[in-house]
Short mmCIF file of C-alpha atoms in Angstrom, two decimals:
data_model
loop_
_atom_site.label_atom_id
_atom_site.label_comp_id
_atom_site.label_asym_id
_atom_site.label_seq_id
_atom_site.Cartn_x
_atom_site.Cartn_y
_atom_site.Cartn_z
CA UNK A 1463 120.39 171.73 36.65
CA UNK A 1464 122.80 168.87 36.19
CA UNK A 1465 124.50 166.23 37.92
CA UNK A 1466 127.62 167.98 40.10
CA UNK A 1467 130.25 165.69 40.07
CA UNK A 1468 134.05 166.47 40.49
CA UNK A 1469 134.71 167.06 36.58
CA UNK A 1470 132.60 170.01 37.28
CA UNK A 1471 134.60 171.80 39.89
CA UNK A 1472 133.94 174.87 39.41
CA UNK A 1473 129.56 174.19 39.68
CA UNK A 1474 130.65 172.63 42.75
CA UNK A 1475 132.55 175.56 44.16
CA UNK A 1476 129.83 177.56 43.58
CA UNK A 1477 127.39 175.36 45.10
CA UNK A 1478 129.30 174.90 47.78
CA UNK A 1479 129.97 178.53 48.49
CA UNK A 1480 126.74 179.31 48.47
CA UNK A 1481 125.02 176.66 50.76
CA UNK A 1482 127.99 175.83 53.02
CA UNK A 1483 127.30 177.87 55.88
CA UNK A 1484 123.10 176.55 55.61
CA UNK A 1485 124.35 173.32 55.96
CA UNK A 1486 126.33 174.16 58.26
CA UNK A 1487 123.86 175.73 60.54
CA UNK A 1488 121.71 172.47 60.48
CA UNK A 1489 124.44 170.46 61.62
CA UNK A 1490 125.67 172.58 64.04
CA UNK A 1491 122.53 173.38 65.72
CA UNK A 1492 121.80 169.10 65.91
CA UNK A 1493 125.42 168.58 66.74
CA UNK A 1494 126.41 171.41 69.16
CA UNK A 1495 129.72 170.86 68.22
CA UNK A 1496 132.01 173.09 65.70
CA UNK A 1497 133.91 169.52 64.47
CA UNK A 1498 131.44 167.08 64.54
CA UNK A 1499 129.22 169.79 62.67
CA UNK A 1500 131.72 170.41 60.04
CA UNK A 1501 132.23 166.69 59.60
CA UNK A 1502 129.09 166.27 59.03
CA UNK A 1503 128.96 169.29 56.59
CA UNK A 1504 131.72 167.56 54.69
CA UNK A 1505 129.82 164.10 54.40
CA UNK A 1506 127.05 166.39 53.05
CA UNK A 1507 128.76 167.65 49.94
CA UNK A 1508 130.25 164.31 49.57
CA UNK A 1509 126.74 162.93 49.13
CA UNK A 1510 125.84 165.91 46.82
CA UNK A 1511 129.26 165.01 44.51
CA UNK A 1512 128.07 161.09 44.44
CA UNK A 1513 124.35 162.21 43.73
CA UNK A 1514 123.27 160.96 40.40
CA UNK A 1515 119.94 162.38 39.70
CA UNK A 1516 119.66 165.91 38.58
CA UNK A 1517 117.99 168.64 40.32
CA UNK A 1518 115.06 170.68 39.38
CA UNK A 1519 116.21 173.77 40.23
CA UNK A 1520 118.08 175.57 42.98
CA UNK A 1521 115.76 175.56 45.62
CA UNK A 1522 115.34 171.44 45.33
CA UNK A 1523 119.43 171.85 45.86
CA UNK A 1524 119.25 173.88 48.63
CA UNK A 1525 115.82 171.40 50.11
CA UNK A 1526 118.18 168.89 49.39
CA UNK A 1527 121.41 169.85 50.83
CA UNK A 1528 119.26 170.60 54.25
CA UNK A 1529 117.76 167.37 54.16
CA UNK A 1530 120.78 165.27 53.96
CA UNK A 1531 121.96 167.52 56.86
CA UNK A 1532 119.51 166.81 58.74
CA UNK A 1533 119.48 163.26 58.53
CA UNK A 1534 123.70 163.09 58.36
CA UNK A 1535 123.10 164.55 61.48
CA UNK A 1536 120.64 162.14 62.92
CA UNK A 1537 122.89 159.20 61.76
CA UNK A 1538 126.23 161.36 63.35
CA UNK A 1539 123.82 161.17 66.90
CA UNK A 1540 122.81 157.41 66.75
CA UNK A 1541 125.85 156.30 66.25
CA UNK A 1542 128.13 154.16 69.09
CA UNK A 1543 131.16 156.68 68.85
CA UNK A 1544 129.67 159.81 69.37
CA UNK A 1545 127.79 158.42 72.38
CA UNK A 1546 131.32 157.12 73.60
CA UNK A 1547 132.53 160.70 73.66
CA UNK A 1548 133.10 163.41 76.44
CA UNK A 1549 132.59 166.28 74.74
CA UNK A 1550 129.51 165.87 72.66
CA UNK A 1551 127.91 169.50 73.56
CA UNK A 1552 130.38 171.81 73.10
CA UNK A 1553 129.81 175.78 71.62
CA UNK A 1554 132.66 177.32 72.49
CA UNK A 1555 134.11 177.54 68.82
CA UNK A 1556 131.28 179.12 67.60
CA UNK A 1557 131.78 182.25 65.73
CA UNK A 1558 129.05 185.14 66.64
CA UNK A 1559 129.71 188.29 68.30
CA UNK A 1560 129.41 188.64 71.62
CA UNK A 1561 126.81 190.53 72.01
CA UNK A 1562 124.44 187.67 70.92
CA UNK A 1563 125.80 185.07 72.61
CA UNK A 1564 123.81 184.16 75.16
CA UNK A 1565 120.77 184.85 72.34
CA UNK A 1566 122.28 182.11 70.21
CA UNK A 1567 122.74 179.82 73.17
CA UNK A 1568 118.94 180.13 74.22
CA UNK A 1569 118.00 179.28 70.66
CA UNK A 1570 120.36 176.43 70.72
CA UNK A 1571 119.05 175.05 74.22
CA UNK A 1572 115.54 174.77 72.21
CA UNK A 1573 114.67 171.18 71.13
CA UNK A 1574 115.43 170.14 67.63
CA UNK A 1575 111.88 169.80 67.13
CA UNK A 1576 111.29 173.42 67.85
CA UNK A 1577 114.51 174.92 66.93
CA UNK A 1578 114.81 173.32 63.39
CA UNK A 1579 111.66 174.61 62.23
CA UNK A 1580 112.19 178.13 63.35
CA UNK A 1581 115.44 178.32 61.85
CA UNK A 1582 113.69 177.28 58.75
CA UNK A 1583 110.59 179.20 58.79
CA UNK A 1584 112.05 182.66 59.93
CA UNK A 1585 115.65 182.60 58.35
CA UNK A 1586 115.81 180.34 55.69
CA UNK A 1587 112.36 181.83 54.61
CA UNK A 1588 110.59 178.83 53.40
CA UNK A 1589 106.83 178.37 54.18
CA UNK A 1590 104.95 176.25 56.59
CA UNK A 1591 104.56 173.90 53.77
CA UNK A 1592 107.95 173.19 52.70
CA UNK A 1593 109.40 173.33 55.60
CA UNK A 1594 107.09 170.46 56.95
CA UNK A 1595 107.75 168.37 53.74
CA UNK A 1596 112.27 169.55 53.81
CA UNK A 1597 111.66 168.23 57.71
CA UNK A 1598 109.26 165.06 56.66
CA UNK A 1599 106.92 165.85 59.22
CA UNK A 1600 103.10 166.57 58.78
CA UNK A 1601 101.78 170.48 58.07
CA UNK A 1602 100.30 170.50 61.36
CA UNK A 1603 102.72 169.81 63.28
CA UNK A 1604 105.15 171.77 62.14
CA UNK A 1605 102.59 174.43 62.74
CA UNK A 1606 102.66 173.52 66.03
CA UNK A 1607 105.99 172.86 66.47
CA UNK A 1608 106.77 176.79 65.48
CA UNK A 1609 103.84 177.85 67.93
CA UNK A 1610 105.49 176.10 70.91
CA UNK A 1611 108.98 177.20 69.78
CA UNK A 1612 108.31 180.60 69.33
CA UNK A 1613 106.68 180.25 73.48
CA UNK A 1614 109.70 178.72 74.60
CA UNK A 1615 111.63 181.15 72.98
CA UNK A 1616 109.56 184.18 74.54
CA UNK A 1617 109.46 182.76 77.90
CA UNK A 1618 113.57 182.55 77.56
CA UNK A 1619 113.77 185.95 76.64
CA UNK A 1620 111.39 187.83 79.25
CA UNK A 1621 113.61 186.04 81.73
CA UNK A 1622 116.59 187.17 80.74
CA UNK A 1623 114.91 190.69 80.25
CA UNK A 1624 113.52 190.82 83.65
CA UNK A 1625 117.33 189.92 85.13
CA UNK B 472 108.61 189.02 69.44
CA UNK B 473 110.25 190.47 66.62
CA UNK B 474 111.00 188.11 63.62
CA UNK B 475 114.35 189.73 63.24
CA UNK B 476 116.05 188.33 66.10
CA UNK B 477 116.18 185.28 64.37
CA UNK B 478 118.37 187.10 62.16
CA UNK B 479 121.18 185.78 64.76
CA UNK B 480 121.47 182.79 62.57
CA UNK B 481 123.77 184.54 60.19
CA UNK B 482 126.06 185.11 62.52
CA UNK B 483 126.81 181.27 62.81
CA UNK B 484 129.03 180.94 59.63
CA UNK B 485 132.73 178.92 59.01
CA UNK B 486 135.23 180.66 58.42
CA UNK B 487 137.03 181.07 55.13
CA UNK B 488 139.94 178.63 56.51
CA UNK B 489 137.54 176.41 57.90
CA UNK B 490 135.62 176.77 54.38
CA UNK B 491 138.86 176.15 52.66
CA UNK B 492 139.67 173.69 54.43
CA UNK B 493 136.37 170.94 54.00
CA UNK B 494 135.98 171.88 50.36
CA UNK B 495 139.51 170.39 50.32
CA UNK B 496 138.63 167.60 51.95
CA UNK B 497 135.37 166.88 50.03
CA UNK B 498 138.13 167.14 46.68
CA UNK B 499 140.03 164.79 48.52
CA UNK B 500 137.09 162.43 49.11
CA UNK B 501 138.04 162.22 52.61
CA UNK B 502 134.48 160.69 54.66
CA UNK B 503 135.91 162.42 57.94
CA UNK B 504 138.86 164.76 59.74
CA UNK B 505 138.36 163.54 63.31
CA UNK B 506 141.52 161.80 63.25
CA UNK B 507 143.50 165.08 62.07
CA UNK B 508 142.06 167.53 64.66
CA UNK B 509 142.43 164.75 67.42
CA UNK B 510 139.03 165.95 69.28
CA UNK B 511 137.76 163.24 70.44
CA UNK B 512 138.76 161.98 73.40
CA UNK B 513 137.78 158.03 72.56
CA UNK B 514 139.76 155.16 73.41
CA UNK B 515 140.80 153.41 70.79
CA UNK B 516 142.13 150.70 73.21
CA UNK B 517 139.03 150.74 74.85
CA UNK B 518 137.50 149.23 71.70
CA UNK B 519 140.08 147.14 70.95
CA UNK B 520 140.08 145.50 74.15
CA UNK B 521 136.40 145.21 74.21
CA UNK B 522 136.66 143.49 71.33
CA UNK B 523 139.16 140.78 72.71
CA UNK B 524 137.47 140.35 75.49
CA UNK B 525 134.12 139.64 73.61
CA UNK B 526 136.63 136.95 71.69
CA UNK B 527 137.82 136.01 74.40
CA UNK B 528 134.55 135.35 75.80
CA UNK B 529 133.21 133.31 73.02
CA UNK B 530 136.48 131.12 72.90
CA UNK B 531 135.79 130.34 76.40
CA UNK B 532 132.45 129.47 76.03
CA UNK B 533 133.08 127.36 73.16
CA UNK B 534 135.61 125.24 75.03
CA UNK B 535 133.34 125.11 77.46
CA UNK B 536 131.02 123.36 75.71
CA UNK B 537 133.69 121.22 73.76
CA UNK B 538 134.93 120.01 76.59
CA UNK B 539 131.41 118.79 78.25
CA UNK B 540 130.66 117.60 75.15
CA UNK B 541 134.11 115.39 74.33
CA UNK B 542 134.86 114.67 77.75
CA UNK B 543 132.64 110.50 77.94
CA UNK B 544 134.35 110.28 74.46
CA UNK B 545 138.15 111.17 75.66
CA UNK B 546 137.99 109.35 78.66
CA UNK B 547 136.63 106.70 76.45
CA UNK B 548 139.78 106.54 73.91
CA UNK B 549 142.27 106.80 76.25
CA UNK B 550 140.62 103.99 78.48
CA UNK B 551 141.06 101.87 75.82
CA UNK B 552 144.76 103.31 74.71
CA UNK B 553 145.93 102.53 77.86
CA UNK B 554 143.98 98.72 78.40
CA UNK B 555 145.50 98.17 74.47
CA UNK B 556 148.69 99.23 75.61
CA UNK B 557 148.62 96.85 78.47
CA UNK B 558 147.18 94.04 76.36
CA UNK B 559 150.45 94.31 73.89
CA UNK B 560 152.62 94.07 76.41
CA UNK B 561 151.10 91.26 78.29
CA UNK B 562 150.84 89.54 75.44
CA UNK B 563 154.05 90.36 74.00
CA UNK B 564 155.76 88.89 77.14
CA UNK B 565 153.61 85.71 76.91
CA UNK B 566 153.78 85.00 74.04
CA UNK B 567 156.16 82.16 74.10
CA UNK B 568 154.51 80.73 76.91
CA UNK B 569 151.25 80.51 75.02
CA UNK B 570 152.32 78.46 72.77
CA UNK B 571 153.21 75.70 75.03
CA UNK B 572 150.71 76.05 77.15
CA UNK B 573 147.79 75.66 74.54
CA UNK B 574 149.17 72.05 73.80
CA UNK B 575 148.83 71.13 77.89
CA UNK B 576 145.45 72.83 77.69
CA UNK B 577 144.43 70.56 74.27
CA UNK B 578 145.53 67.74 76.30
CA UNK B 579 143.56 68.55 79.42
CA UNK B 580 139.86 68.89 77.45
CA UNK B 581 140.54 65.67 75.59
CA UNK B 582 139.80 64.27 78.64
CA UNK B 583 136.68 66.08 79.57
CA UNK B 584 134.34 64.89 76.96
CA UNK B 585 131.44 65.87 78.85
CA UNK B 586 131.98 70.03 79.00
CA UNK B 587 131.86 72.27 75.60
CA UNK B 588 132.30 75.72 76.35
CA UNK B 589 132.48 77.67 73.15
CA UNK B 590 134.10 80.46 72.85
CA UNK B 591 134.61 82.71 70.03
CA UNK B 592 135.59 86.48 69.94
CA UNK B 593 135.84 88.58 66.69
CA UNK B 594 133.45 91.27 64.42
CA UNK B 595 129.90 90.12 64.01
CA UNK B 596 130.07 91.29 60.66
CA UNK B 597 132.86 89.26 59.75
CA UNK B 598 132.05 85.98 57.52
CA UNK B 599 135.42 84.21 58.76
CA UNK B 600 134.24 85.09 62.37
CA UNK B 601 130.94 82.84 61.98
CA UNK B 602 132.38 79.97 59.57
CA UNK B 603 135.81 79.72 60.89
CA UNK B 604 137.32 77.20 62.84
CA UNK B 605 139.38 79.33 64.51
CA UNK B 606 139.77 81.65 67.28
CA UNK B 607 140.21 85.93 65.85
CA UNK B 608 140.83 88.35 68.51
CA UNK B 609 139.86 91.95 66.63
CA UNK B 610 141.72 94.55 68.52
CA UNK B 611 139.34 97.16 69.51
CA UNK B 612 141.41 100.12 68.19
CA UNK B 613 140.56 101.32 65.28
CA UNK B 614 143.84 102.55 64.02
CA UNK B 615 145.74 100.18 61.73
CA UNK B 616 149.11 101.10 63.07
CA UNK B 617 147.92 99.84 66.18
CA UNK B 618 146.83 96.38 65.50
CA UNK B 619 149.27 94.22 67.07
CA UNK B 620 150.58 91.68 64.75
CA UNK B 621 152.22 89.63 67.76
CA UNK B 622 148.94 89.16 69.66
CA UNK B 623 147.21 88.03 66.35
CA UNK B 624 150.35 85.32 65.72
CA UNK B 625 149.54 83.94 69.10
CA UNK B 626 146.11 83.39 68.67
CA UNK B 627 146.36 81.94 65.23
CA UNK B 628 149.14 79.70 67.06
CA UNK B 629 146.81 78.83 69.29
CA UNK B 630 144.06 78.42 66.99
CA UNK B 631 146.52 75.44 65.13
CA UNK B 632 146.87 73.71 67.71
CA UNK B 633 143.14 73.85 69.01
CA UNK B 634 142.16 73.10 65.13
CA UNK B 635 144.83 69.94 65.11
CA UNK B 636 143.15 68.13 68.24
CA UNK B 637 140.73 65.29 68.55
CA UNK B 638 138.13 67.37 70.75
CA UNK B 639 137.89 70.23 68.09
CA UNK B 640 137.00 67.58 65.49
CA UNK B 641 134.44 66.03 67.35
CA UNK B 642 133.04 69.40 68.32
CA UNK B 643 133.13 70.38 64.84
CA UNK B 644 131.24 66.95 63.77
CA UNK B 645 128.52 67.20 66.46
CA UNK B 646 127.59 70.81 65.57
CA UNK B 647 125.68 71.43 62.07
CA UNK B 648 126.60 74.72 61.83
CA UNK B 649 129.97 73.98 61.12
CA UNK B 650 130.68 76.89 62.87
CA UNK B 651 134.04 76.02 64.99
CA UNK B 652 134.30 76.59 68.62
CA UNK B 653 137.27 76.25 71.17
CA UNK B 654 136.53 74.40 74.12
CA UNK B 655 138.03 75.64 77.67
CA UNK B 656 136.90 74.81 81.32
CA UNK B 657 133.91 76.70 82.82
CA UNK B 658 135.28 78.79 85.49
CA UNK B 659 133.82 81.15 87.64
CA UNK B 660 134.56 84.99 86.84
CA UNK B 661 137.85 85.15 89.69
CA UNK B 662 139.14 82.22 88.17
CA UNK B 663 138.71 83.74 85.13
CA UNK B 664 139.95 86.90 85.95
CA UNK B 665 143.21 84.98 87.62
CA UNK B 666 143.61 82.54 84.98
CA UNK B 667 146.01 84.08 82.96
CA UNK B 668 145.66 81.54 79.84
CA UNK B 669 142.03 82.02 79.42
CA UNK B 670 142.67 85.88 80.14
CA UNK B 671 145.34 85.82 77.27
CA UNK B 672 143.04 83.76 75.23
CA UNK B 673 139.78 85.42 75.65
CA UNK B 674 140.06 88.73 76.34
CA UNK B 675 136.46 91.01 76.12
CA UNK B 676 136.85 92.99 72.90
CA UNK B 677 135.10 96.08 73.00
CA UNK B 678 133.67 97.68 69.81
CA UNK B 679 132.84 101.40 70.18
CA UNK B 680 133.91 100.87 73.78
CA UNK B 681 131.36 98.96 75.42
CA UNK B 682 129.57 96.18 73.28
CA UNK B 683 131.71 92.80 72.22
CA UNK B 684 130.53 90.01 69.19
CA UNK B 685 131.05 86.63 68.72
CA UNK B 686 129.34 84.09 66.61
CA UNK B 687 127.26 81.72 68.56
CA UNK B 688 125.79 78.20 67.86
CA UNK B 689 122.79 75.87 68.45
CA UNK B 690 121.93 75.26 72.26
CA UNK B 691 124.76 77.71 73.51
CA UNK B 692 123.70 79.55 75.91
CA UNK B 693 125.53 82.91 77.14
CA UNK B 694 126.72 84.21 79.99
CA UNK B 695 127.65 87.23 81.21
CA UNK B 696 131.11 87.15 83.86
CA UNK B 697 131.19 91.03 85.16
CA UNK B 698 132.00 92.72 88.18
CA UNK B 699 129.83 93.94 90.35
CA UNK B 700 131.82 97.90 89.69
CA UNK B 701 129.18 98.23 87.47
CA UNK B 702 125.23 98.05 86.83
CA UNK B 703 124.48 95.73 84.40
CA UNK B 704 125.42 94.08 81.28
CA UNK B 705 123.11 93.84 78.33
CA UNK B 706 123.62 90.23 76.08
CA UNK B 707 121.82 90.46 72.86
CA UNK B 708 121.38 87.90 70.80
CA UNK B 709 120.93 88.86 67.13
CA UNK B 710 120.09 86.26 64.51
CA UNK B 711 121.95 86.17 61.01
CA UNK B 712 119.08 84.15 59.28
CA UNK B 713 115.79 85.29 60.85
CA UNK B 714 115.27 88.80 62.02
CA UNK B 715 112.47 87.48 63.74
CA UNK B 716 114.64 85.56 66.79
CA UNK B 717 116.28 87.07 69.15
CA UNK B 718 117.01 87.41 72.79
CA UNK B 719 118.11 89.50 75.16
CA UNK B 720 119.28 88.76 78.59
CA UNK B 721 119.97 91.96 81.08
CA UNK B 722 121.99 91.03 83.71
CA UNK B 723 121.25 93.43 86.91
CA UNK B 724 123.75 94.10 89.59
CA UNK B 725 122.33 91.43 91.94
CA UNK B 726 122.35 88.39 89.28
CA UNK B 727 126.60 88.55 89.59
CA UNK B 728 127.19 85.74 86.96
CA UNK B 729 123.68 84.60 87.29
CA UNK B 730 122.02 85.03 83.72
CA UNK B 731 121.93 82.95 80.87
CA UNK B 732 120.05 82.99 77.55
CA UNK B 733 119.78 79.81 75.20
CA UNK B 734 120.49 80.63 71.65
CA UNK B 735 117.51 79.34 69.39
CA UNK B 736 119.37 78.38 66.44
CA UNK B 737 122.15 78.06 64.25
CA UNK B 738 124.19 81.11 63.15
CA UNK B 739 123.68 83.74 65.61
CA UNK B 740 125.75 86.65 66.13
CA UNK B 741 125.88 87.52 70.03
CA UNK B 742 126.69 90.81 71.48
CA UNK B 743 126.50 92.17 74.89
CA UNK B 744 126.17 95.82 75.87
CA UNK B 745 127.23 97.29 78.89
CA UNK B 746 125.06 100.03 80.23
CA UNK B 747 128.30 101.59 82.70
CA UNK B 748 130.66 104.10 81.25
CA UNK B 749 132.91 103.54 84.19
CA UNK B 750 133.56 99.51 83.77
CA UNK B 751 136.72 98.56 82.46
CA UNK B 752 137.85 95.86 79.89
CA UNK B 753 138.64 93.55 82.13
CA UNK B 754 135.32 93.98 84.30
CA UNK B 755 133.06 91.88 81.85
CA UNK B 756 133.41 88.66 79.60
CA UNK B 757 130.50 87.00 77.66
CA UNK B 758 130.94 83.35 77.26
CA UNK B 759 129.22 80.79 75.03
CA UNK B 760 128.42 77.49 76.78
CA UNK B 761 127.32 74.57 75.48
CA UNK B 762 123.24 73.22 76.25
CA UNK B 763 125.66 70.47 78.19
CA UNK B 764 127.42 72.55 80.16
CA UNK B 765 124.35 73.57 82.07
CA UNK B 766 122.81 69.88 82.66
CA UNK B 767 125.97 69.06 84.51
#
């Protein structure tokens, strides 16, 4: 796969059509917040249009892509400004129906630690493996990471059964 | 639990305007849209005025420490603008009364054959200050637009007419140095200070504010005339032709006019140092007096 670059619109387009919305996941669920989390998706395909170096194939995109988001997002979250702001956990523009919201807002109360990894694991579909090496942590502790995020996330929803 | 509820995640997706609207964006090359949407509720004053107060800050703190730094060294220069000032004017106004007063005063030490008191102010660096046979008054300001050319026509006046008499020529014969040396009366530092000829004449001339130079000769001995404002006065003597010599004399507040030191040999330079910031021109003089002077 080669370089994407802006001479190559149309490679770009359908990159970005495709991965968009798993970037944008990432950032949001780092970010809480619809415009930071789109800012940061932004920045991401930015990066991807300056990128020199090929890819191997798709999936190193896609590892790629989630990566940068990842750590666009980290860099978004150290920074002065956002730490200046008011309104630095906000969900309220977040599109779902309703009938999952209060799902979606358990899963996003997890810690990034836990949450990240799940949302990896179980939707994205990768294995324990890559998902340890996309997040740069070791195999075991992403292992355990899932273990105690998958508790958390049981122990959130019995409550809310039980009410 | 059931794998599929994380299935939820699809349902977190941008819409196609929002879509539409960051691929447009990332065309553009645009790094960020916060300014556009306006959601952030961030000061930008607020960081601009942090900003001048941390410049503010530092300017402050850098006078600060200017100030604490330069303030010996301004009091300093204008000290001495002001004395200068005073000097110009005092010897502007005088300066036609100098020059007939030097004659009465020629007069007066051909008489008194028994008292030398030399006397000679100017740059210890200077050769004309150690050969000469006449008197140089070196204004202690640096600047040359402040030298005052009516002060130095006085002295050289005075200096001709010392130069033409009898006393100076016998002075001159009796010391092997040929170094020349102006005679005047030994007075005490009051009469000094209220004698407005030898005040005129001799002022203390202040290099880098505090230390003064003159050339000395054999079997002169100096003496320090100072105030007791101050602490003490330092009087080096510094030899031109031996490092070796050399004497100091410190001059404490309780020895008020009471220290002397004989110089060893020919050709010495003499300086004096005053240890106190706060004593003025006028507080200190350094005179040369002759080995006879003292066996009166």
């Amino acid at each position: 796969m080669g370089t994407l670059s802006t001479a190559n619109e149309k490679e770009f387009a359908r990159v970005y059509e495709k991965y968009v919305d798993s970037v944008y996941r990432v950032c949001l669920m780092l970010l809480k917040n619809t415009s930071d989390a789109q800012d940061a998706v932004q920045n991401v395909f930015i990066k991807l249009i300056n990128k020199k170096e090929d890819f191997e194939n798709e999936n190193h995109l896609k590892a790629w892509l989630i990566t940068v988001a990842k750590n666009e997002c980290k860099n978004v979250l150290k920074h002065w400004f956002f730490s200046q702001r008011s309104d630095s956990s906000q969900l309220e523009n977040i599109t779902y129906s309703d009938k999952n919201d209060s799902l979606i807002n358990e899963i996003f109360e997890l810690p990034d630690k836990y949450k990240l990894p799940l949302y990896l694991y179980y939707y994205e579909g990768y294995s324990t493996q890559e998902t340890a090496e996309i997040l740069g942590i070791k195999h075991s502790t992403l292992r355990t990471h899932l273990k105690k995020g998958r508790e958390k996330l049981k122990k959130i929803l019995e409550v809310n059964d039980g009410e | 639990m059931n794998d599929n509820i994380f299935e939820i995640f699809g349902e977190i997706t941008l819409t196609d305007e929002q879509k539409k609207k960051i691929y447009e964006n990332i065309v553009k090359n645009k790094t960020s849209s916060k300014k556009e949407r306006g959601k952030t509720n961030f000061s930008y004053i607020k960081y601009a005025s942090m900003w001048v107060a941390v410049f503010l800050l530092c300017f402050c703190v850098k006078n600060f420490y200017d100030m604490h730094n330069r303030t010996t060294k301004i009091y300093i220069g204008e000290r001495n603008n002001i004395i200068s000032e005073e000097k110009i004017k005092k010897e502007l106004s005088e300066k036609e009364a100098l020059k007939e007063n030097s004659e009465e005063i020629v007069n007066e030490q051909k008489n008194d054959k028994q008292i030398f008191n030399h006397i000679i102010l100017g740059s210890p660096q200077s050769e004309e200050t150690q050969g000469a046979d006449s008197i140089i008054v070196e204004n202690e300001k640096t600047d040359e637009n402040d030298k005052t050319p009516q002060t130095e026509e006085a002295f050289s006046d005075f200096s001709a007419s010392y130069n033409s008499s009898e006393s100076i020529e016998e002075n001159k014969n009796a010391s092997s140095s040929g170094g020349g040396a102006a005679r005047i009366k030994s007075l005490s530092f009051e009469e000094l200070m209220n004698n407005e000829k030898f005040g005129e004449y001799f002022p203390a001339t202040f290099i880098n504010g505090y230390s003064f130079s003159g050339a000395a000769l054999k079997d002169d001995y100096a003496v320090a005339y100072y105030n007791s404002n101050f602490h003490s006065v330092t009087v080096t003597v510094n030899p031109l032709t031996d490092n070796s010599l050399y004497g100091k004399i410190s001059i404490e507040r309780e020895d008020y006019n009471g220290k002397y030191f004989n110089v060893p040999t020919e050709k010495y330079l003499i300086s004096y140092f005053v240890s106190d910031k706060n004593c003025k021109n006028e507080d200190v003089y350094v005179m040369l007096h002759s080995a006879e002077y003292f066996k009166k």
